Short mmCIF file of C-alpha atoms in Angstrom, two decimals:
data_model
loop_
_atom_site.label_atom_id
_atom_site.label_comp_id
_atom_site.label_asym_id
_atom_site.label_seq_id
_atom_site.Cartn_x
_atom_site.Cartn_y
_atom_site.Cartn_z
CA UNK S 1 105.53 91.44 70.32
CA UNK S 2 106.83 87.94 70.96
CA UNK S 3 104.76 84.81 71.51
CA UNK S 4 105.30 83.18 74.90
CA UNK S 5 105.44 79.46 75.61
CA UNK S 6 102.74 78.10 77.89
CA UNK S 7 105.22 77.21 80.66
CA UNK S 8 106.15 80.91 80.86
CA UNK S 9 102.55 82.10 81.28
CA UNK S 10 101.55 84.45 84.06
CA UNK S 11 98.22 83.85 85.78
CA UNK S 12 95.60 86.08 84.19
CA UNK S 13 93.84 86.65 87.52
CA UNK S 14 97.06 88.15 88.87
CA UNK S 15 96.35 91.44 87.11
CA UNK S 16 93.56 92.06 89.62
CA UNK S 17 96.01 91.63 92.52
CA UNK S 18 98.64 93.71 90.71
CA UNK S 19 96.33 96.68 90.19
CA UNK S 20 95.09 96.47 93.78
CA UNK S 21 98.67 96.37 95.14
CA UNK S 22 101.89 95.40 93.38
CA UNK S 23 103.36 94.12 96.64
CA UNK S 24 100.32 91.89 97.27
CA UNK S 25 100.67 90.43 93.77
CA UNK S 26 104.37 89.69 94.29
CA UNK S 27 103.78 88.05 97.68
CA UNK S 28 101.19 85.74 96.11
CA UNK S 29 102.63 85.04 92.66
CA UNK S 30 106.39 85.27 93.31
CA UNK S 31 106.78 84.33 96.97
CA UNK S 32 103.79 81.91 96.92
CA UNK S 33 102.26 83.28 100.12
CA UNK S 34 98.55 83.39 100.86
CA UNK S 35 96.19 83.89 103.79
CA UNK S 36 92.41 83.85 103.91
CA UNK S 37 90.19 86.55 105.33
CA UNK S 38 86.44 87.02 105.20
CA UNK S 39 86.66 88.83 101.83
CA UNK S 40 88.64 86.05 100.12
CA UNK S 41 86.31 83.39 101.56
CA UNK S 42 83.25 85.25 100.26
CA UNK S 43 84.90 85.69 96.87
CA UNK S 44 85.73 81.98 96.68
CA UNK S 45 82.12 81.07 97.45
CA UNK S 46 80.83 83.34 94.67
CA UNK S 47 83.24 81.82 92.14
CA UNK S 48 82.29 78.25 93.12
CA UNK S 49 78.74 79.10 92.09
CA UNK S 50 79.87 80.35 88.66
CA UNK S 51 82.75 77.93 88.04
CA UNK S 52 81.15 74.70 86.89
CA UNK S 53 83.73 73.59 84.31
CA UNK S 54 82.66 73.70 80.66
CA UNK S 55 78.95 73.30 81.37
CA UNK S 56 77.06 74.56 78.32
CA UNK S 57 73.57 75.98 78.64
CA UNK S 58 71.44 77.13 75.71
CA UNK S 59 68.94 79.95 76.22
CA UNK S 60 67.35 81.02 72.95
CA UNK S 61 70.01 82.83 70.89
CA UNK S 62 72.51 82.64 73.75
CA UNK S 63 74.95 79.83 74.61
CA UNK S 64 76.40 80.06 78.14
CA UNK S 65 79.71 78.33 78.93
CA UNK S 66 81.09 78.29 82.49
CA UNK S 67 84.71 78.06 83.70
CA UNK S 68 86.15 78.35 80.20
CA UNK S 69 89.98 78.06 80.08
CA UNK S 70 91.57 80.87 78.06
CA UNK S 71 95.10 81.77 77.01
CA UNK S 72 96.97 84.42 75.04
CA UNK S 73 100.35 83.60 73.47
CA UNK S 74 100.92 87.29 72.75
CA UNK S 75 100.34 88.39 76.35
CA UNK S 76 101.84 85.25 77.84
CA UNK S 77 98.93 84.69 80.23
CA UNK S 78 96.39 81.98 80.92
CA UNK S 79 93.40 81.62 83.18
CA UNK S 80 89.70 80.86 83.38
CA UNK S 81 86.66 82.93 82.49
CA UNK S 82 83.89 82.53 85.06
CA UNK S 83 81.25 82.70 82.33
CA UNK S 84 81.33 83.36 78.59
CA UNK S 85 78.04 84.14 76.88
CA UNK S 86 78.05 83.38 73.16
CA UNK S 87 75.29 85.49 71.59
CA UNK S 88 74.05 84.94 68.05
CA UNK S 89 75.30 87.83 65.93
CA UNK S 90 75.69 88.37 62.15
CA UNK S 91 79.31 89.47 62.64
CA UNK S 92 80.15 86.56 64.89
CA UNK S 93 82.11 83.33 64.49
CA UNK S 94 81.01 79.75 63.95
CA UNK S 95 81.02 77.31 66.87
CA UNK S 96 81.38 73.54 66.67
CA UNK S 97 78.01 71.85 66.96
CA UNK S 98 76.04 75.09 66.76
CA UNK S 99 74.15 76.66 63.87
CA UNK S 100 74.67 80.32 63.05
CA UNK S 101 77.32 82.83 64.11
CA UNK S 102 78.08 83.92 67.68
CA UNK S 103 80.04 86.65 69.48
CA UNK S 104 81.54 85.87 72.91
CA UNK S 105 81.06 88.17 75.91
CA UNK S 106 83.05 87.40 79.09
CA UNK S 107 81.23 87.77 82.42
CA UNK S 108 83.41 88.00 85.55
CA UNK S 109 81.78 87.42 88.96
CA UNK S 110 82.91 89.56 91.90
CA UNK S 111 81.96 89.92 95.53
CA UNK S 112 80.90 93.32 96.86
CA UNK S 113 80.05 96.23 94.60
CA UNK S 114 81.79 98.17 91.78
CA UNK S 115 85.22 99.41 92.89
CA UNK S 116 86.83 102.81 92.47
CA UNK S 117 90.07 101.32 91.14
CA UNK S 118 90.53 99.54 87.80
CA UNK S 119 91.49 96.08 89.11
CA UNK S 120 88.27 94.23 88.23
CA UNK S 121 87.96 95.92 84.85
CA UNK S 122 91.55 95.06 83.87
CA UNK S 123 90.98 91.38 84.63
CA UNK S 124 87.88 91.35 82.44
CA UNK S 125 89.70 93.13 79.60
CA UNK S 126 92.49 90.53 79.77
CA UNK S 127 89.90 87.75 79.45
CA UNK S 128 88.37 89.52 76.46
CA UNK S 129 91.80 89.82 74.80
CA UNK S 130 92.41 86.09 75.28
CA UNK S 131 89.05 85.29 73.66
CA UNK S 132 89.86 87.59 70.74
CA UNK S 133 93.14 85.79 70.09
CA UNK S 134 91.76 82.27 70.55
CA UNK S 135 88.64 82.80 68.43
CA UNK S 136 90.14 85.25 65.91
CA UNK S 137 87.56 87.99 66.33
CA UNK S 138 87.33 91.57 67.56
CA UNK S 139 85.51 92.23 70.84
CA UNK S 140 84.61 95.44 72.63
CA UNK S 141 82.23 94.51 75.45
CA UNK S 142 82.19 92.42 78.63
CA UNK S 143 80.34 92.37 81.96
CA UNK S 144 81.17 92.42 85.67
CA UNK S 145 78.57 90.84 87.96
CA UNK S 146 78.69 92.07 91.57
CA UNK S 147 77.16 89.86 94.25
CA UNK S 148 76.33 92.68 96.67
CA UNK S 149 74.17 94.59 94.19
CA UNK S 150 73.02 91.41 92.35
CA UNK S 151 73.52 93.20 89.08
CA UNK S 152 75.88 93.11 86.12
CA UNK S 153 77.76 96.18 84.95
CA UNK S 154 78.42 96.66 81.24
CA UNK S 155 82.11 97.28 80.48
CA UNK S 156 82.91 98.78 77.06
CA UNK S 157 86.50 98.09 75.97
CA UNK S 158 88.54 100.34 73.67
CA UNK S 159 91.86 99.74 71.86
CA UNK S 160 93.45 102.08 74.43
CA UNK S 161 92.16 99.81 77.22
CA UNK S 162 93.76 96.78 75.56
CA UNK S 163 97.07 98.61 75.14
CA UNK S 164 97.03 99.58 78.81
CA UNK S 165 96.43 95.98 79.89
CA UNK S 166 99.26 94.79 77.62
CA UNK S 167 101.59 97.28 79.31
CA UNK S 168 100.53 96.12 82.77
CA UNK S 169 101.39 92.51 81.92
CA UNK S 170 104.80 93.65 80.67
CA UNK S 171 105.43 95.34 84.02
CA UNK S 172 104.26 92.20 85.86
CA UNK S 173 106.64 90.05 83.83
CA UNK S 174 109.51 92.43 84.61
CA UNK S 175 108.99 91.91 88.35
CA UNK S 176 108.37 88.17 87.93
CA UNK S 177 111.54 87.52 85.95
CA UNK S 178 113.62 89.44 88.49
CA UNK S 179 111.78 87.71 91.39
CA UNK S 180 111.40 91.15 92.90
CA UNK S 181 108.82 92.01 95.58
CA UNK S 182 108.38 95.79 95.49
CA UNK S 183 107.74 98.09 98.41
CA UNK S 184 104.65 100.24 97.99
CA UNK S 185 102.88 103.11 99.71
CA UNK S 186 100.54 102.03 102.48
CA UNK S 187 96.95 103.23 102.59
CA UNK S 188 93.36 102.42 103.60
CA UNK S 189 93.36 99.47 101.16
CA UNK S 190 95.82 97.66 103.44
CA UNK S 191 93.05 97.08 105.99
CA UNK S 192 91.12 94.82 103.60
CA UNK S 193 94.18 92.89 102.36
CA UNK S 194 94.35 89.23 103.40
CA UNK S 195 98.16 89.44 103.43
CA UNK S 196 98.50 92.29 105.93
CA UNK S 197 99.86 89.83 108.51
CA UNK S 198 102.61 88.79 106.10
CA UNK S 199 103.25 92.16 104.45
CA UNK S 200 103.23 94.07 107.78
CA UNK S 201 102.34 97.39 106.12
CA UNK S 202 102.78 99.31 109.38
CA UNK S 203 106.49 98.46 109.17
CA UNK S 204 106.83 99.92 105.67
CA UNK S 205 106.71 103.50 106.94
CA UNK S 206 109.09 102.95 109.86
CA UNK S 207 112.80 103.50 109.74
CA UNK S 208 114.82 100.36 109.06
CA UNK S 209 117.56 99.19 111.41
CA UNK S 210 120.16 99.44 108.63
CA UNK S 211 119.28 103.05 107.83
CA UNK S 212 119.46 103.93 111.53
CA UNK S 213 122.94 102.36 111.87
CA UNK S 214 124.15 104.11 108.72
CA UNK S 215 122.98 107.49 110.00
CA UNK S 216 124.77 106.95 113.31
CA UNK S 217 128.00 106.02 111.58
CA UNK S 218 127.89 109.20 109.53
CA UNK S 219 127.66 111.40 112.66
#
C-alpha cells in the first residue's frame, strides 16, 4: 500500500460520518456543507471538555495526554485523539522525558450512549492504527466514553477490524477523488441528521422530473 502525502490526507473523523451515512460524509467533506442541530451542539460541548491540546497529566503509572494530533501515511488520514492514556507496560515503548515503558490507549469521547452501528468504533480503530504507525508498536485495545451513561466501553481491536477500516478509507478516497456525492437509502437515521435540510431525504424516494419526462417520451 502506498504512502500518502500530508496534503492528500482525509480527515480521520470523517469515517464516523461515512459509516453513519455516505451521503452525509460527502456533503460535509466534499461539498463543505454543515448545519448544527442539538446533537452536534451537545457533541461539540463534550469534545471541548476533553480537547485541551497536549495537556499532560500524570496519575501513578498512567500518563494522560489530551487532544493529541495523529496521522497515518499508510492510510492517508490525520486527525486528533480526544485522549490518549499511556500506561506503564513491560511490552511498551519509551517516551521522551518519562522513565519506563508505556503502551498507548486511545479514548474517544461521544455524546449519548453506545450505538448499534459501527461508526464510533471505526473512528477509534483508525486512531489506534495511527498511534501504531507513529509509535511503532502493536495495539489491540481502546475505549469509547459515552456522556449519557458516564461510562467508558472497552473496545478490543483485531487484525480483521484494522483491515476493515483500511478498506473503508479506500472507499472514502474513491468518492473524494471523484468528487462524487452518492445517493443512499433513507431511513430512521435521517431524522437525527443535522444535514436533513440540505440533503432533503424525503426527495430521494420521489420520482425525478427527468425520469418523468423520459417515461412520457417513451409512450
